[in-house]
Coordinates of C-alpha atoms in Angstrom, one line a residue:
X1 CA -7.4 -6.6 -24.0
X2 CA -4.7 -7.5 -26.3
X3 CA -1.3 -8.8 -24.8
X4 CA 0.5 -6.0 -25.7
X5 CA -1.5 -3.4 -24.3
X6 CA -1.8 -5.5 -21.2
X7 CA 1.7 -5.8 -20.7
X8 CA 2.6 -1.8 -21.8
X9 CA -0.4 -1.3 -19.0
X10 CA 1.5 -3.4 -16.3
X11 CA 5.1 -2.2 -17.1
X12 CA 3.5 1.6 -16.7
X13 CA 2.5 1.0 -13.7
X14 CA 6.0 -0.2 -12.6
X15 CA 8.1 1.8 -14.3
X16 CA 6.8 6.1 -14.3
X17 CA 7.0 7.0 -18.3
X18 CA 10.3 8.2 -19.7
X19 CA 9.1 11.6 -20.3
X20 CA 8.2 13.1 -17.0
X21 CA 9.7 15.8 -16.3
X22 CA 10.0 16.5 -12.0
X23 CA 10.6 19.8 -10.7
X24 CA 11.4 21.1 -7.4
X25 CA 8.2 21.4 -5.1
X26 CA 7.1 24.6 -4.3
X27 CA 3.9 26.7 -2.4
X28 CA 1.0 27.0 -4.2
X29 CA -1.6 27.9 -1.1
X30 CA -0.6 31.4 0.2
X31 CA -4.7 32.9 1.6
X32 CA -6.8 30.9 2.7
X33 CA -9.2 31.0 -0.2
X34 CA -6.6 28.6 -2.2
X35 CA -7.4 25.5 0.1
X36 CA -10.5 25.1 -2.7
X37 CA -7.2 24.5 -5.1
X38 CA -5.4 21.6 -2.6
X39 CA -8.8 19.7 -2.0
X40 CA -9.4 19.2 -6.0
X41 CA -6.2 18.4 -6.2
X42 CA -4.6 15.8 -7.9
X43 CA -2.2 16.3 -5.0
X44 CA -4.8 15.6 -2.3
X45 CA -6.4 12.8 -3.7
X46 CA -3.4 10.8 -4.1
X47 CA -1.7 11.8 -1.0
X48 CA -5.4 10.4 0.8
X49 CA -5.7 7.3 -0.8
X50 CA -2.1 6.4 0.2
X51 CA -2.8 7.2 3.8
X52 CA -6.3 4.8 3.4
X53 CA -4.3 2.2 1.4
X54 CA -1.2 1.9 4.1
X55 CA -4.6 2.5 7.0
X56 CA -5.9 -1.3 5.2
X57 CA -2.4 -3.0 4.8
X58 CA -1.7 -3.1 8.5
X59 CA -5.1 -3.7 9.9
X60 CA -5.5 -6.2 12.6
X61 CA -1.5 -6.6 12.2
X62 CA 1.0 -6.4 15.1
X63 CA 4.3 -4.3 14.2
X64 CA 6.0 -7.5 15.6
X65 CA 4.2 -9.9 12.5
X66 CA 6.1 -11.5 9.5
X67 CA 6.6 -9.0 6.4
X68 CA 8.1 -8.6 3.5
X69 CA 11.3 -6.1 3.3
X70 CA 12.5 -4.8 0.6
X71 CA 16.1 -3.5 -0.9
X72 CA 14.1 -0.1 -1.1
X73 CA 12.8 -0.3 2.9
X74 CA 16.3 -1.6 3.9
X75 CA 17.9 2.0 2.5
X76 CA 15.4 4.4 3.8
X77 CA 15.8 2.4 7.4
X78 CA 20.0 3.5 6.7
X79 CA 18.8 6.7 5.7
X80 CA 16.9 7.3 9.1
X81 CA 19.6 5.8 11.4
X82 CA 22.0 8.2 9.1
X83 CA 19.4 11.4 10.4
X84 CA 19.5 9.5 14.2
X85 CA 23.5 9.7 14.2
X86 CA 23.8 13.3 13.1
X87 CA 21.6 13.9 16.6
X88 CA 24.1 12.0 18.7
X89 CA 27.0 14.2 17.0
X90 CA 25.2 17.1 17.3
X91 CA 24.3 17.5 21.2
X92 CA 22.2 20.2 22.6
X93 CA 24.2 23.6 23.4
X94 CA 23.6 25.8 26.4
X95 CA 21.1 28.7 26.4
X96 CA 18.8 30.8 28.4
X97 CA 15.5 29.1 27.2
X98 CA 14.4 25.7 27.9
X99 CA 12.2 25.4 24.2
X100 CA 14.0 25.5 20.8
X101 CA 17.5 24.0 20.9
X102 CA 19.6 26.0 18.6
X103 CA 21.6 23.1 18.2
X104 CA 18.7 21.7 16.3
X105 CA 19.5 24.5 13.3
X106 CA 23.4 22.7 12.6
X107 CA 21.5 19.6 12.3
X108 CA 19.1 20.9 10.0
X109 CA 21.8 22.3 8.1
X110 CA 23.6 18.9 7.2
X111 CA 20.2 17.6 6.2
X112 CA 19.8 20.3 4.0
X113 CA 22.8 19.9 2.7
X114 CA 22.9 16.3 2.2
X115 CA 19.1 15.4 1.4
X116 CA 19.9 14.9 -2.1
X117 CA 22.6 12.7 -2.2
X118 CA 20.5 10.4 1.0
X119 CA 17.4 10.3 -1.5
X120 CA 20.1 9.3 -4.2
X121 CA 21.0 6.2 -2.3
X122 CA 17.5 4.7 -1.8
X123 CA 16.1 5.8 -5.6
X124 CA 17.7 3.9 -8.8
X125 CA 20.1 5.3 -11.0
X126 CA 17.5 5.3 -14.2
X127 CA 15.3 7.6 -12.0
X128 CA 18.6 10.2 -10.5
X129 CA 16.1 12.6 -11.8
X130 CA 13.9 12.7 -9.4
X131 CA 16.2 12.8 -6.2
X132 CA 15.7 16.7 -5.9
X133 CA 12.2 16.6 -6.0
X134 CA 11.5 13.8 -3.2
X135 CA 14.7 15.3 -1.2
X136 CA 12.2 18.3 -0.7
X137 CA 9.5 16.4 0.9
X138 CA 12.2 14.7 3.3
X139 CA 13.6 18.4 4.0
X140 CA 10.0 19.4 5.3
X141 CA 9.9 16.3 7.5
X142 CA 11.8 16.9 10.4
X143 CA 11.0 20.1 11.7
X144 CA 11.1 24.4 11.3
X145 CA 14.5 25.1 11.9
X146 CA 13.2 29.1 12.4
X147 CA 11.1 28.1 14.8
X148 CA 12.2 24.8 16.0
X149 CA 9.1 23.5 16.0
X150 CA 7.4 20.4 14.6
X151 CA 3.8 18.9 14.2
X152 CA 1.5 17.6 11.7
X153 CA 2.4 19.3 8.5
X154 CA 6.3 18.3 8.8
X155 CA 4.7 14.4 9.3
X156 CA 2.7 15.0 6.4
X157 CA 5.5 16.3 4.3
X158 CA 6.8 12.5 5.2
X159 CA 4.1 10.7 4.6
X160 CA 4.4 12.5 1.0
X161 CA 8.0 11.4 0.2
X162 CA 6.9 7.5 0.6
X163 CA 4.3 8.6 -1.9
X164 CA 6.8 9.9 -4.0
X165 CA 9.0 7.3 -3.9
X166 CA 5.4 4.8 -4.2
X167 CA 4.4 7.0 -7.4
X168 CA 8.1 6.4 -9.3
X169 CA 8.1 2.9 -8.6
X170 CA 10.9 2.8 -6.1
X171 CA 8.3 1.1 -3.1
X172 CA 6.0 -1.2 -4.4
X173 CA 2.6 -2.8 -3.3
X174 CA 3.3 -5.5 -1.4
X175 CA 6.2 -3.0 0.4
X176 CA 2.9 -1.4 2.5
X177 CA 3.7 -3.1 6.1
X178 CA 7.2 -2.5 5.6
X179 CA 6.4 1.5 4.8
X180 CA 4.4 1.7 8.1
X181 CA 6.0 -0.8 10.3
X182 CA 9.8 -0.4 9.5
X183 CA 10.3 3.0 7.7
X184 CA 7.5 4.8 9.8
X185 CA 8.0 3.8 12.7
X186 CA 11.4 4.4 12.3
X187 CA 10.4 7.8 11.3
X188 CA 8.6 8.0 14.8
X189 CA 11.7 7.3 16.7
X190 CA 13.9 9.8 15.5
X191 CA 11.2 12.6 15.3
X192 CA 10.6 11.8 18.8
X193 CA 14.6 11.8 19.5
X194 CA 15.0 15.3 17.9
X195 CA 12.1 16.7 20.1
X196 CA 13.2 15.3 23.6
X197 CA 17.0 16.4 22.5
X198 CA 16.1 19.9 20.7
X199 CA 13.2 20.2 23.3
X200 CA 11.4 21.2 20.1
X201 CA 7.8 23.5 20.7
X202 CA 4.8 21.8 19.2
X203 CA 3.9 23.5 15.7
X204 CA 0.6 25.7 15.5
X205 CA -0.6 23.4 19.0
X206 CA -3.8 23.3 19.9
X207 CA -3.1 22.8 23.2
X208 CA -5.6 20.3 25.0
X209 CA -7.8 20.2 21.9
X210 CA -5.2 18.1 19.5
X211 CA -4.6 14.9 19.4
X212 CA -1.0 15.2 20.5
X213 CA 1.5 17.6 20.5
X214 CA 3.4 16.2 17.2
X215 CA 2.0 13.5 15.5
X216 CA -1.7 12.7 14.2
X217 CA -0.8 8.9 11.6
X218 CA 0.5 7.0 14.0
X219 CA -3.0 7.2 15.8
X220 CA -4.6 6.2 12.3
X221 CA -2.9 3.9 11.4
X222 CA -2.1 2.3 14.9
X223 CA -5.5 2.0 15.5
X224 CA -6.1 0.1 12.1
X225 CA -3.6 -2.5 13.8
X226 CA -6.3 -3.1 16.8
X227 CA -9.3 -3.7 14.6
X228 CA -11.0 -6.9 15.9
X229 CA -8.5 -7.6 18.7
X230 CA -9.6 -10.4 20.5
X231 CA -9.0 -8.4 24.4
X232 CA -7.8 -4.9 23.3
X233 CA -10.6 -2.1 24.0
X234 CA -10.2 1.3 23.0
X235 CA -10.8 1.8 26.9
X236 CA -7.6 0.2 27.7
X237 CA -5.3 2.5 26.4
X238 CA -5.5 4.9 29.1
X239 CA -4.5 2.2 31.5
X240 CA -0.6 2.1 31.7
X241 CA -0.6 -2.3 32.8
X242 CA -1.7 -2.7 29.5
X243 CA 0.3 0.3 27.6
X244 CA 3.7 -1.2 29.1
X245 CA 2.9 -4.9 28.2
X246 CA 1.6 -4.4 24.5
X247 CA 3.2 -1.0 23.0
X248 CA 5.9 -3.3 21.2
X249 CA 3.1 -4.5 18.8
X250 CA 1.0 -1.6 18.5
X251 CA 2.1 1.8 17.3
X252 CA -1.0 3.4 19.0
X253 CA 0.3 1.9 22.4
X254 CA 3.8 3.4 21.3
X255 CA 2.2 7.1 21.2
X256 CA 0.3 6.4 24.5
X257 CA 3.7 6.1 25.8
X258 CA 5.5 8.7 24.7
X259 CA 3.1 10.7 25.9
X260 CA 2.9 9.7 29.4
X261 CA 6.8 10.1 29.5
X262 CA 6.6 13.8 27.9
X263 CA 4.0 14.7 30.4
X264 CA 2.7 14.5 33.9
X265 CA -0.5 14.7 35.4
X266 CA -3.8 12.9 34.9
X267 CA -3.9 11.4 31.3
X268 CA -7.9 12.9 31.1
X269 CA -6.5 17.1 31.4
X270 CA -2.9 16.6 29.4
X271 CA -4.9 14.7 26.8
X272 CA -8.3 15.5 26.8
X273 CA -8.8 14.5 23.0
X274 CA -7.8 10.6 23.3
X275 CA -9.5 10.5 26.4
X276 CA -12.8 11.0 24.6
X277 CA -11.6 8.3 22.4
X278 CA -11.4 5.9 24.6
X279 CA -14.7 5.8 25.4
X280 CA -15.4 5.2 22.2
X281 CA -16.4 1.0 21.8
X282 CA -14.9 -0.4 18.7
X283 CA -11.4 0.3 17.3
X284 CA -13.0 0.4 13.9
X285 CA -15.1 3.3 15.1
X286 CA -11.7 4.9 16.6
X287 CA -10.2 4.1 13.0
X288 CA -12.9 5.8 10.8
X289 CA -13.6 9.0 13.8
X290 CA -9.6 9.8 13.6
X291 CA -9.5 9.5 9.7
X292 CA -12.4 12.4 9.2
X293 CA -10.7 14.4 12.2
X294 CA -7.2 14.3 10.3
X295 CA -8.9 15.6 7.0
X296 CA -10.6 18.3 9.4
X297 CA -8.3 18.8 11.9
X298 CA -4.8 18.7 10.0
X299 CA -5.5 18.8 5.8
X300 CA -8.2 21.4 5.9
X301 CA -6.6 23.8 8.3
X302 CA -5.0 26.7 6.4
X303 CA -1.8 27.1 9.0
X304 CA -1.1 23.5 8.5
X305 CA -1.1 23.1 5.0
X306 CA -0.3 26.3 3.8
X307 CA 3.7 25.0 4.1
X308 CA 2.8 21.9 2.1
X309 CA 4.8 21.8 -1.6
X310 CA 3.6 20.8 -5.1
X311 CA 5.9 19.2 -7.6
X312 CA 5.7 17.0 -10.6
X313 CA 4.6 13.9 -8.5
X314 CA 2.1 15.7 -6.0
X315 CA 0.8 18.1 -8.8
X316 CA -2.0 21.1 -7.9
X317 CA -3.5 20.6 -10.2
X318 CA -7.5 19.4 -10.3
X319 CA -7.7 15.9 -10.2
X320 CA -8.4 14.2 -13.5
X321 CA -11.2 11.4 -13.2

C-alpha cells in the first residue's frame, strides 16, 4: 500500500469525511414486518459490534483497574453529573399515585431543552454539526416522559450516542474501559437516581420473565468483567456476603444490589431470570447466554425497538459488505 493511501486510510478513520451530511434521527419501524429492515441494517450491525467490542475491552477487568481517561470521557462524566443535579433541583411533587412522578416531566423538559448545547460541549467545534443528531439519542436515554417509564430501549438509545460519538471520532479506541467503566456506569447511577426519585414504572416489563426491571448491558458487560475470576462463581451472586464485599469492582455485583434494595422477598421469585443464571458454571457461558438473550429478548422485540431512531450515523439502511 502506498504511503499516501495508507495515511488518507488512517486519517479517515480518525477524522469522519468532510462531506457527511447528519440529519436528525427519526422512526423507521412502525408494524412489526419492518424489524426485517433493522436487522439488515447498517444500523444494527454497527450498534452490535460496539456492544461486542466494549463486551472484550473490559473482560476479566475490575471497574476499580488503571485506565486511560480521556478529554472526551472527562465531559460526558460533567455532562451526567449536569443530568444528576437537575434531579436534586427538581424534587418529587405530591400526588395521588405512588408510580410516575410528574416531577420527572420538568426534568425532562430541561433536557430537552438543553441536549444540544450539553452534546455541544463534549463534541469539537469542526464537527458542531453533528450535535443535533447525537442530542437525539441522549434525549431517548433517560426515560418516556408520557409515561414515565424506562427500560431497555431508552438504555439502548444510550448505548447508541457513545456510538455516535465513537463513529465521528470524538471517543476513540483505546477510550473503551473508560466508555463502560466511567461514562456507563455513570449512566447507571443517575438512571437509577431518576427511578428511585420519579418512582419511574418499568417499560413494556416482563415481569418475572426479564432480566430486571430497567437495564439488560450492565449484566453483559458486567459479566465480561468476571471471566476467569480466580473465586467468583456465577453461583455467588445470589449470595449477599459476597454482593456487599465485591460490587465496587464489578458492575454485575452493582445490579445485584440494586436489585435487592428495590425489592424484597426471596431473590429466586422477584428474579426468577438471574436465578437460573446462577446456576449456570462459567461466567463465559453467562457472558455468551445473556448476549443471544439481549438480541432476542430486547433488539428483536417489536415494542422495544419500534421507538429506536435512524440518522446519518446509525443509517437503515442494508448493511453494505
Amino acid at each position: 500500500m502506498a504511503e499516501s493511501e495508507r495515511r488518507a486510510g488512517t486519517s479517515e478513520e480518525v477524522a469522519p469525511p468532510a462531506q457527511q451530511c447528519f440529519m436528525i434521527p427519526r422512526k423507521e419501524i412502525n408494524v412489526v414486518s419492518d424489524m426485517a429492515k433493522w436487522k439488515r441494517s447498517q444500523a444494527y450491525a454497527d450498534y452490535m459490534g460496539f456492544i461486542l467490542t466494549l463486551n472484550e475491552g473490559v473482560r476479566g477487568k475490575k471497574l476499580t483497574c488503571e485506565y486511560k481517561v480521556s478529554e472526551p470521557i472527562e465531559k460526558l462524566v460533567a455532562l451526567l453529573n449536569t443530568l444528576d443535579r437537575w434531579i436534586d433541583e427538581t424534587p418529587p411533587v405530591d400526588q395521588p399515585s405512588r408510580f410516575g412522578n410528574k416531577a420527572f416531566r420538568t426534568w425532562y423538559a430541561k433536557l430537552d431543552q438543553e441536549a444540544e448545547k450539553l452534546v455541544s460541549t463534549v463534541i469539537p467545534k469542526h464537527l458542531a454539526d453533528a450535535a443535533p443528531e447525537v442530542a437525539v439519542y441522549l434525549k431517548e436515554s433517560v426515560g418516556n416522559s408520557t409515561r414515565i417509564d424506562y427500560g431497555t430501549g431508552h438504555e439502548a438509545a444510550f448505548a447508541a450516542f457513545l456510538c455516535c460519538l465513537c463513529k465521528i471520532g470524538v471517543l476513540r479506541v483505546d477510550d473503551q474501559m473508560a466508555i463502560v467503566f466511567k461514562v456507563f456506569n455513570r449512566y447507571l447511577e443517575v438512571m437509577r437516581k431518576l427511578q428511585k426519585t420519579y418512582r419511574m414504572e418499568p417499560a413494556g416489563s416482563q415481569g418475572v420473565w426479564g432480566l430486571d426491571d430497567f437495564q439488560f448491558l450492565p449484566f453483559i458487560w458486567g459479566s465480561s468483567q468476571l471471566i476467569d475470576h480466580p473465586s467468583l462463581e456465577p453461583r455467588h451472586f445470589v449470595d449477599e456476603k459476597v454482593v456487599n464485599e465485591n460490587h465496587k469492582d464489578f458492575m454485575f455485583l452493582e445490579c445485584i444490589l440494586f436489585i435487592t434494595e428495590m425489592k424484597t422477598g426471596p431473590f429466586a421469585e422477584h428474579s426468577n431470570q438471574l436465578w437460573n443464571i446462577s446456576a449456570v458454571p462459567s461466567w463465559s457461558k453467562v457472558n455468551q447466554g445473556l448476549i443471544r438473550m439481549y438480541k432476542a429478548e430486547c433488539l428483536e422485540k417489536f415494542p422495544v425497538i419500534q421507538h429506536f431512531k435512524f440518522g446519518s450515523l446509525l443509517p437503515i439502511q442494508p448493511v453494505t459488505s
